[in-house]
Tab-separated table of C-alpha atoms and ligand atoms in Angstrom:
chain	number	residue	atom	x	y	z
A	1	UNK	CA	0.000	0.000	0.000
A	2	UNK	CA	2.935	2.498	1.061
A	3	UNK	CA	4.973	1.380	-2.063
A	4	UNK	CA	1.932	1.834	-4.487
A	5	UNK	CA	1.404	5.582	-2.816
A	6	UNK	CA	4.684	5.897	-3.662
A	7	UNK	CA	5.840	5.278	-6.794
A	8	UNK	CA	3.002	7.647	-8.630
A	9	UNK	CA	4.851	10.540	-7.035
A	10	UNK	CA	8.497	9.470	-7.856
A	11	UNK	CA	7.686	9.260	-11.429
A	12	UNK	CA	5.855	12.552	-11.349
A	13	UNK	CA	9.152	13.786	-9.793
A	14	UNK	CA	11.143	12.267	-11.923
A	15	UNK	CA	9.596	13.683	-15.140
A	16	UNK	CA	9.531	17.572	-13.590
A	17	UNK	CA	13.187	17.339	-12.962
A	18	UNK	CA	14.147	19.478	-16.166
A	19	UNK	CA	12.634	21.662	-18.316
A	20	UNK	CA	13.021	20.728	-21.825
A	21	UNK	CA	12.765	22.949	-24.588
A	22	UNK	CA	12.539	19.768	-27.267
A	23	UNK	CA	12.516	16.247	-26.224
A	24	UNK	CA	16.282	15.356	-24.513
A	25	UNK	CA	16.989	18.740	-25.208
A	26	UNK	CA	17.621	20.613	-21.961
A	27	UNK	CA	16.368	24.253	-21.905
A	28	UNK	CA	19.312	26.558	-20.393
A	29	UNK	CA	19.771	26.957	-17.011
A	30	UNK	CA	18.455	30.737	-15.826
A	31	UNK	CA	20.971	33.169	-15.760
A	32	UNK	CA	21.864	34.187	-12.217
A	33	UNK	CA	24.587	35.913	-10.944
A	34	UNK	CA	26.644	33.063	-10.069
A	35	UNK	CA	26.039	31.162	-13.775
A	36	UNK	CA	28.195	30.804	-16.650
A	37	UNK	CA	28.849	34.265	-18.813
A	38	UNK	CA	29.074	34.552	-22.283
A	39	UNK	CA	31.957	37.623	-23.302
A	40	UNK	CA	32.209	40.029	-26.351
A	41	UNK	CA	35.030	42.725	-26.328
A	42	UNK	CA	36.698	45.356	-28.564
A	43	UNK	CA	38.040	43.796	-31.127
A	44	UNK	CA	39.869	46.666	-32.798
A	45	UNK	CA	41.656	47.430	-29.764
A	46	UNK	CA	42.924	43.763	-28.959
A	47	UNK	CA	43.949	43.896	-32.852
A	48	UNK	CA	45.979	47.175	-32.225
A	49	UNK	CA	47.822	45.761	-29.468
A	50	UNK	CA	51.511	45.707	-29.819
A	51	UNK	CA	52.994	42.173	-28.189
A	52	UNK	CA	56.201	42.817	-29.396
A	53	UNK	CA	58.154	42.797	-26.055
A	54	UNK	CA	56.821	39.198	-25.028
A	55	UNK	CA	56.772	37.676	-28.557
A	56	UNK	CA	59.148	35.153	-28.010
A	57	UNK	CA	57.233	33.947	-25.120
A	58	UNK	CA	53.782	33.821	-26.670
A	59	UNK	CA	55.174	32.274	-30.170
A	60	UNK	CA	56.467	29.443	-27.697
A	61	UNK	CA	53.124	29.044	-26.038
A	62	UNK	CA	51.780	28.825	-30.145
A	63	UNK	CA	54.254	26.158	-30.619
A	64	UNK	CA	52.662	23.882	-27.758
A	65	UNK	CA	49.042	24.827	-29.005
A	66	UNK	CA	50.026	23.560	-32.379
A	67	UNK	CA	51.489	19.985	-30.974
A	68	UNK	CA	48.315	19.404	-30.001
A	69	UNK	CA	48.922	17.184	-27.019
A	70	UNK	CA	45.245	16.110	-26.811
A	71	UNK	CA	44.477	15.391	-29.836
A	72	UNK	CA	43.163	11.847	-29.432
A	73	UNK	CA	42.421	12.387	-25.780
A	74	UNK	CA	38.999	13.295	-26.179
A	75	UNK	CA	37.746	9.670	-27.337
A	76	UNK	CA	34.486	7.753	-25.801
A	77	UNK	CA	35.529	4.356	-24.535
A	78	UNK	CA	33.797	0.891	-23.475
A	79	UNK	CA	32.988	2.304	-20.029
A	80	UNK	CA	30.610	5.077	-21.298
A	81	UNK	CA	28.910	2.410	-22.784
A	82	UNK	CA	26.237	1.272	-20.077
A	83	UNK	CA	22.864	2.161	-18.330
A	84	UNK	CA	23.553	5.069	-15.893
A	85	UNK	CA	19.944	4.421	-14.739
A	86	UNK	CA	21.377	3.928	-11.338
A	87	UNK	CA	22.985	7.607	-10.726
A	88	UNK	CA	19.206	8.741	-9.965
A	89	UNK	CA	17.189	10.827	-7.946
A	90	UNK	CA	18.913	13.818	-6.698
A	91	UNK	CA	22.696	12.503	-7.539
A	92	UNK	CA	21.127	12.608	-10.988
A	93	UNK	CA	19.878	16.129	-10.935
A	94	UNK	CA	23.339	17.460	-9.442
A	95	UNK	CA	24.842	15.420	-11.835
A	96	UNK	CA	23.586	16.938	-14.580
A	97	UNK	CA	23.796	20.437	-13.158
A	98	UNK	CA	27.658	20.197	-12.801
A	99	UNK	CA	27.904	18.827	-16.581
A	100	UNK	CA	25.519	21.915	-18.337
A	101	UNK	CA	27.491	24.205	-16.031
A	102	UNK	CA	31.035	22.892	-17.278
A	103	UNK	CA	30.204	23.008	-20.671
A	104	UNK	CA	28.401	26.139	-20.362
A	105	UNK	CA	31.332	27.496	-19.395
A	106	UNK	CA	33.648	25.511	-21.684
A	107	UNK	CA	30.912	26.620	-24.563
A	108	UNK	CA	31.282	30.111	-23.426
A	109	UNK	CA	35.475	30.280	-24.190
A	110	UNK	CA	34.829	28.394	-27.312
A	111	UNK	CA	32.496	30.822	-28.552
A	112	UNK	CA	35.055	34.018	-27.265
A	113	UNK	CA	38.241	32.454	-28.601
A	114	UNK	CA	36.585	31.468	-32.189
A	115	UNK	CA	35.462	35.242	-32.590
A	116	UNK	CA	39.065	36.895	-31.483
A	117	UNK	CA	40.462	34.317	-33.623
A	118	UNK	CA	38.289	35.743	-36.541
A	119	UNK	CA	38.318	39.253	-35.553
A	120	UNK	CA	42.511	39.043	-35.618
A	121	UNK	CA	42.755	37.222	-38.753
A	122	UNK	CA	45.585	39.029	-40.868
A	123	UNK	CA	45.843	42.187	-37.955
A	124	UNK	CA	47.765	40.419	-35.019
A	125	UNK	CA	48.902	36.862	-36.746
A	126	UNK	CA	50.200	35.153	-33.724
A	127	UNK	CA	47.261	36.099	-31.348
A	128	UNK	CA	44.629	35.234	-33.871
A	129	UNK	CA	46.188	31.390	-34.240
A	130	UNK	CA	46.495	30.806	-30.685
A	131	UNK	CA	42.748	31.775	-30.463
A	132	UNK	CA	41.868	29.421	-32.909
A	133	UNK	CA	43.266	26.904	-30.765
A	134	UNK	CA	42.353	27.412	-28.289
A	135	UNK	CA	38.742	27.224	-29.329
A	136	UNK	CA	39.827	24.211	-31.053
A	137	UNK	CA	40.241	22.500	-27.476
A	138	UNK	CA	37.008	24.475	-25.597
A	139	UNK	CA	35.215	22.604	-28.417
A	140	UNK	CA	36.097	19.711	-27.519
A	141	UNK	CA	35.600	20.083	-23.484
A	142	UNK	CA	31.981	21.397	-24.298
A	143	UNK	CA	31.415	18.600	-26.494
A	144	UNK	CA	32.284	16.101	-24.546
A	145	UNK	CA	30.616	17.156	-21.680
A	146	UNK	CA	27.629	17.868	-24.110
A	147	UNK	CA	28.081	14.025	-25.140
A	148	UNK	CA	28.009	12.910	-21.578
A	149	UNK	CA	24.892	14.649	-20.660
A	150	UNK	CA	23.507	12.197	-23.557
A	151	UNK	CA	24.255	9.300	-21.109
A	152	UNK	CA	21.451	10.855	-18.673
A	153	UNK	CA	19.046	11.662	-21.728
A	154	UNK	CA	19.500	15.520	-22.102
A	155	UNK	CA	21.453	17.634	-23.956
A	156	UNK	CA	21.938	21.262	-24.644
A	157	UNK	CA	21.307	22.803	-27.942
A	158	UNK	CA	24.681	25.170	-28.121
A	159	UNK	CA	23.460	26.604	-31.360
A	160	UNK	CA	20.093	28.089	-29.620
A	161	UNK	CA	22.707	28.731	-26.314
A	162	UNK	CA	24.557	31.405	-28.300
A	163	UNK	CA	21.523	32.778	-29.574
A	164	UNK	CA	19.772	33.189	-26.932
A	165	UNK	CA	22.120	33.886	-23.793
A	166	UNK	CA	23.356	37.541	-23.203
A	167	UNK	CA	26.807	38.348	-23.754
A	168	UNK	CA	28.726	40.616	-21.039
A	169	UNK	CA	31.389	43.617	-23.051
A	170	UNK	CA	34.715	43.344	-21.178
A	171	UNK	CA	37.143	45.670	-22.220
A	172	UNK	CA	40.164	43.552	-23.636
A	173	UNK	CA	42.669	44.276	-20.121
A	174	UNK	CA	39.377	42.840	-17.945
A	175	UNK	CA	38.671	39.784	-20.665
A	176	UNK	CA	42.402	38.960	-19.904
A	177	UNK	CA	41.724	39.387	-16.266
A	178	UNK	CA	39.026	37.613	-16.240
A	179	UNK	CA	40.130	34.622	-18.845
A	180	UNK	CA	43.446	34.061	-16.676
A	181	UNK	CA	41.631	33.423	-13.886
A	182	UNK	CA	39.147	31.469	-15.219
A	183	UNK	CA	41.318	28.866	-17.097
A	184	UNK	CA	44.198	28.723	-13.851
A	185	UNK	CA	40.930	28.118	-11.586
A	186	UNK	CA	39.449	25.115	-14.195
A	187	UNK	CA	42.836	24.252	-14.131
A	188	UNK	CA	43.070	23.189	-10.357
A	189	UNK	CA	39.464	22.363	-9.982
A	190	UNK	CA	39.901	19.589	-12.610
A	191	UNK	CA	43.108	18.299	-11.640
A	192	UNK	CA	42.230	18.520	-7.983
A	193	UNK	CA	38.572	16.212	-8.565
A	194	UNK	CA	41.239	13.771	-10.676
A	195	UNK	CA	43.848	13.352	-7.622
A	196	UNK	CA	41.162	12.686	-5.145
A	197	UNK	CA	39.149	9.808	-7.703
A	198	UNK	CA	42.758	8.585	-8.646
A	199	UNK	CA	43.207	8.088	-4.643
A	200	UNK	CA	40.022	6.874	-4.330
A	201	UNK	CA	38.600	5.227	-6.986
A	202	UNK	CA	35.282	3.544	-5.675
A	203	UNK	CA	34.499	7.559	-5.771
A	204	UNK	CA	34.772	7.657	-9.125
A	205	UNK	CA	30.632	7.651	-10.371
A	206	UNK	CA	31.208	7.877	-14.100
A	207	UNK	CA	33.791	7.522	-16.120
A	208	UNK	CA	34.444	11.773	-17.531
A	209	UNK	CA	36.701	12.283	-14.310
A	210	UNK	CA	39.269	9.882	-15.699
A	211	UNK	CA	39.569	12.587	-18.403
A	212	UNK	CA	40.301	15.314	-16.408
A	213	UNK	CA	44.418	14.869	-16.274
A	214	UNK	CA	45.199	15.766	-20.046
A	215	UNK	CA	42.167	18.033	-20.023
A	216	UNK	CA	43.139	20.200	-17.743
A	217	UNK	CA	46.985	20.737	-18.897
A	218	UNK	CA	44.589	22.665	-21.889
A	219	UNK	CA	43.179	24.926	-19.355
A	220	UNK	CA	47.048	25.327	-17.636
A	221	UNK	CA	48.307	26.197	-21.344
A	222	UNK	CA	45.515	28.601	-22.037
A	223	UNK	CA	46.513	30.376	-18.781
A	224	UNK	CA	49.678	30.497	-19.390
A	225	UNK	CA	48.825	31.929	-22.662
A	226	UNK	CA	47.017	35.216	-21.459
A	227	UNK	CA	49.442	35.447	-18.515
A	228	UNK	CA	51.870	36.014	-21.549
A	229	UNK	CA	49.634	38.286	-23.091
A	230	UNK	CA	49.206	39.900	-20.205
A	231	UNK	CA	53.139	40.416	-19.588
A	232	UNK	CA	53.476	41.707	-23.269
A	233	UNK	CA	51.222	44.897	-22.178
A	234	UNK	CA	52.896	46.060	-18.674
A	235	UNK	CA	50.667	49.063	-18.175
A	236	UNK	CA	47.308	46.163	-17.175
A	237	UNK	CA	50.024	44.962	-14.733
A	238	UNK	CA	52.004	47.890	-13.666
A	239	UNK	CA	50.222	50.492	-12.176
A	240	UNK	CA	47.636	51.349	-9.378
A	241	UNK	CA	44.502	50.606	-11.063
A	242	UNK	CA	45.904	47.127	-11.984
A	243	UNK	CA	46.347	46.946	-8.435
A	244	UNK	CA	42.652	47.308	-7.896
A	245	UNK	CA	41.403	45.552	-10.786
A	246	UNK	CA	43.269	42.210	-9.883
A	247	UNK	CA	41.958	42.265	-6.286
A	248	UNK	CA	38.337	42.636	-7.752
A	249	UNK	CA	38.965	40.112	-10.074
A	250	UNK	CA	40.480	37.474	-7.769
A	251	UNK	CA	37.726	37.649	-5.147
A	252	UNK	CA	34.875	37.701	-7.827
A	253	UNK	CA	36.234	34.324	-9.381
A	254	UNK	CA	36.652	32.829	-5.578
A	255	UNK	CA	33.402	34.294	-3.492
A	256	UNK	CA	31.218	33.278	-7.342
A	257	UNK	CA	33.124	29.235	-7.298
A	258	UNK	CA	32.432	29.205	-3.574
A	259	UNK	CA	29.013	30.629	-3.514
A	260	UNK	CA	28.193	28.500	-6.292
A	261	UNK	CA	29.550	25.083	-4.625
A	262	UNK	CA	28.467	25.136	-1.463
A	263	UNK	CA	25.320	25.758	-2.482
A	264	UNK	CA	26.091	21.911	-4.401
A	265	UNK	CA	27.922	20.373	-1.476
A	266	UNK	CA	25.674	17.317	-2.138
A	267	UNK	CA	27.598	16.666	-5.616
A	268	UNK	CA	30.453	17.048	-4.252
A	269	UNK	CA	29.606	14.435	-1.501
A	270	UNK	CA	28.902	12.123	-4.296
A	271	UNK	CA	32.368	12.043	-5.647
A	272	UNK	CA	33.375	11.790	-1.412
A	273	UNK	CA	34.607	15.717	-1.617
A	274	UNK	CA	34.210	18.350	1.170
A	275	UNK	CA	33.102	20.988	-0.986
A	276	UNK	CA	34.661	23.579	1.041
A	277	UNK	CA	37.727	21.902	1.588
A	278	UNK	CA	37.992	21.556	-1.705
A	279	UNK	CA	37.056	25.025	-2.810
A	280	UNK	CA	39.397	26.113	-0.287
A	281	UNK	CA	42.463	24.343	-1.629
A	282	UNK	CA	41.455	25.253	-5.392
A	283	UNK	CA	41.459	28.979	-4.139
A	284	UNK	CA	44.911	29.318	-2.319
A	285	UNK	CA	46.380	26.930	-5.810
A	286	UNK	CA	44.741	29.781	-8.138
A	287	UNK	CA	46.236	32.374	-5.856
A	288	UNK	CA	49.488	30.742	-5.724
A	289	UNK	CA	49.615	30.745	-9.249
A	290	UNK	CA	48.186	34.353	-10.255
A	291	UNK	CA	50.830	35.855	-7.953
A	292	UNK	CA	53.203	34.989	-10.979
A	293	UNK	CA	51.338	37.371	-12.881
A	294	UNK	CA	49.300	39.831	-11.307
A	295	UNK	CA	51.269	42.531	-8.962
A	296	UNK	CA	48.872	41.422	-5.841
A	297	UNK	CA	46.664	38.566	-4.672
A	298	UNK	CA	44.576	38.136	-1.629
A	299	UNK	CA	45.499	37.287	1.752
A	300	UNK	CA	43.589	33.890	1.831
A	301	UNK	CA	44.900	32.112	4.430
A	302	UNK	CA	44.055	35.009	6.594
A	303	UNK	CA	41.364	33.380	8.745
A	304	UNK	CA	38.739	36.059	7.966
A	305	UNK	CA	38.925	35.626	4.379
A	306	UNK	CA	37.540	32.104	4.296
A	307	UNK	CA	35.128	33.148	7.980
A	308	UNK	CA	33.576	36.065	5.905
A	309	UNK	CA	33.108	33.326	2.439
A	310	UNK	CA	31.073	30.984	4.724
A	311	UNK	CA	29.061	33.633	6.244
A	312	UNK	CA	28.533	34.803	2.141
A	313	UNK	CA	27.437	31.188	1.741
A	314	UNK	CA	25.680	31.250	4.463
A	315	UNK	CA	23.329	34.260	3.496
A	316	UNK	CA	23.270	32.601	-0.352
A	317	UNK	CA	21.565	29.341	1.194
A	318	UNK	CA	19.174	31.759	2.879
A	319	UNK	CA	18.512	33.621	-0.153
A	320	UNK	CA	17.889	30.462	-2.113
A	321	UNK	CA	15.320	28.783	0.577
A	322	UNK	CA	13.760	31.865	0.002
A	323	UNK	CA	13.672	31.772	-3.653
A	324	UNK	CA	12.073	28.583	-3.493
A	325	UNK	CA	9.331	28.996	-1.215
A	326	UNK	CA	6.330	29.713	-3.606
A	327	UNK	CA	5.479	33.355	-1.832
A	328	UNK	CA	4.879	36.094	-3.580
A	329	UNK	CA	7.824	37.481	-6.282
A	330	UNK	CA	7.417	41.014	-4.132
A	331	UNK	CA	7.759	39.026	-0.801
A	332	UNK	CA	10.268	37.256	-1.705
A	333	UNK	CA	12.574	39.922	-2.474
A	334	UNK	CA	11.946	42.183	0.724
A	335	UNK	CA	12.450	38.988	2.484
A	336	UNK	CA	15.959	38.424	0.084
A	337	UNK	CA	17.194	41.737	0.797
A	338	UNK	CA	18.784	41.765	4.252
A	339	UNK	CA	20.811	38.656	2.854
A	340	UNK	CA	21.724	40.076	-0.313
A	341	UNK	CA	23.166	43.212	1.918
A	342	UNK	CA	25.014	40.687	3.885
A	343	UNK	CA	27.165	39.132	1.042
A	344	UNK	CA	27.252	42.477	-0.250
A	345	UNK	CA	28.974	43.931	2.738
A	346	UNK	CA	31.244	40.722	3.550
A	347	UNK	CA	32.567	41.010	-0.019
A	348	UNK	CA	32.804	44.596	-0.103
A	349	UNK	CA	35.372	43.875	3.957
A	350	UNK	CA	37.469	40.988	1.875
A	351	UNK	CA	37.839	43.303	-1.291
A	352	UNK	CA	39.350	45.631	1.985
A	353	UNK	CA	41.299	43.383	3.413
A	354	UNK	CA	45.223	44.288	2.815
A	355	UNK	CA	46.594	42.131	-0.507
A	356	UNK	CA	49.746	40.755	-0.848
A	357	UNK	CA	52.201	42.298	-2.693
A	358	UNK	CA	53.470	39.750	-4.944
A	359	UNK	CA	56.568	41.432	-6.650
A	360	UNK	CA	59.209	41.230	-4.220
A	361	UNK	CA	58.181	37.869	-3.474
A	362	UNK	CA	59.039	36.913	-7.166
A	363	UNK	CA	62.378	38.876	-6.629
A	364	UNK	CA	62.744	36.560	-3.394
A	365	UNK	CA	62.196	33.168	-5.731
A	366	UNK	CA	64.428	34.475	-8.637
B	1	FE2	FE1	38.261	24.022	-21.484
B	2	FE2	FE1	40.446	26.697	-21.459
């Protein structure tokens, strides 16, 4: 009697899980804050740019693109071959969350790199190839991320994605900012999930995280491709307002990643991850690393930085409870408000708190 009560409403539950735009075809996830951005910039001035004085380095960095280490990395194998029936319930739906985010976001670069490597064409030869290569391997990561989402019945339809998702302008200094940061951050995300399943395998739910070794030395090259950019153009790394800029940038790509996966500690679970452990150790690696670039980071292992994050993520859980509890749009908000002022003033103390200077440190090393 209990079990035949019950099984009406895990079907019915099962079906509302996604919203589908065409059958298997997942409709886009709604933008928030903390999702996946699409970029446009100005092309004419990244064309202009002169990248004479770190040519060498970034004709180097071309050379590696061109080897194309990966090139038959990205092949399905026997193991994708099976029912993944049993990943269900809400595994499933955090499953699939954490693929249409990655290749969102993998989607995203693709779609950025293709365009500056078509907007350079035959103006700034060396920048415009390593574009095109670089969308050459975001292609890949979104597609086979795109592929694996087939394995749970859904995909995303990238052609109506590009169409229909708003793109943000960066100026060319904040898309190199931002990109840096972005690929040095998927860099330690992926290789951190692929120590932990390589040290504990019976973690290891489906078979994409063996992938993520080769994968992400693509995202480590394609940081270490704007970081070269960035060094041919000294002023976005020199002076006070690249002082500022870096700060804003750092904690925006650590308090969005940390907002974003604690509110998904349950997937994280799944593959037998803290998620803030983990999101703490990704954001002191992606520190470590920028300070070989930008002229500050933050002070993250400071206690407070990490106390105010939780109390961020904290208010975000509060904000999303809220979000969910069928009231009224108006009451919602007003109710939403005294949290939103909370992350906004425990971001606005860690964008305060004193950086660290990273240049004499690199005089220290060298
Ligand atoms: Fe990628
Ligand atoms: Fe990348």
């Amino acid at each position: 009697m209990v079990d035949s009560l019950k099984k009406p409403q895990e079907n019915s539950l099962k079906k509302a899980e996604f919203e589908e735009i065409r059958p298997g075809i997942k409709a886009p996830a709604n933008d928030t804050i903390l999702t996946p951005r699409f970029y446009t910039t100005d092309f004419e001035e990244m064309a202009k740019m002169d990248i004479s004085v770190n040519e060498e380095e970034l004709k180097a960095i071309l050379e590696e693109f061109r080897a194309d280490y990966n090139r038959h990395h990205f092949v399905r194998d026997e193991e994708f071959a099976q029912s993944w029936e049993h990943i269900d319930g809400e595994t499933r739906r955090l499953f699939v969350e954490f693929l249409e985010r990655s290749c969102t976001a993998e989607f995203s670069g693709f779609l950025l790199y293709k365009e500056l490597g078509r907007r350079l064409k035959g103006k700034s030869p060396v920048l415009a190839e390593c574009f095109n290569l670089m969308s050459r391997d975001e292609a890949r990561h979104a597609g086979f991320l795109n592929k694996a989402m087939s394995d749970f019945n859904l995909q995303l339809d990238l052609g109506f994605l590009t169409k229909s998702k708003d793109y943000t302008f960066f100026k060319p200094k904040f898309i190199f900012y931002a990109t840096y940061l972005s690929e040095k951050i998927g860099y330690w995300r992926y290789i951190t999930i692929y120590r932990h399943l390589e040290s504990h395998p019976e973690n290891c739910i489906y078979p994409i995280f063996r992938f993520f070794e080769n994968w992400c030395q693509d995202e480590n090259r394609h940081g270490d491709f704007f970081s070269a950019v960035m060094k041919s153009q000294p002023d976005i790394l020199n002076d006070w307002k690249a002082k500022l800029w870096c700060r804003f940038f750092l904690l925006s790509v650590f308090a969005t990643m940390y907002l974003n996966d604690l509110q998904r500690k349950d997937f994280y679970a799944s593959i037998g991850l803290d998620a803030r452990e983990y999101d703490i150790h990704v954001i002191r690696k992606t520190n470590d690393s920028s300070a070989r670039v930008f002229p500050v980071v933050l002070d993250v292992d400071n206690p407070e930085f990490v106390q105010r994050l939780d109390i961020s993520a904290a208010a975000n859980t509060k904000i999303v409870e809220i979000g969910k509890s069928g009231q009224l749009k108006v009451v919602r908000l007003l109710r939403q408000i005294p949290h939103i002022a909370n992350i906004g003033w425990q971001l606005l103390r860690l964008y305060l708190m004193s950086p660290i200077d990273t240049v004499p440190m690199r005089q220290v090393i060298r």
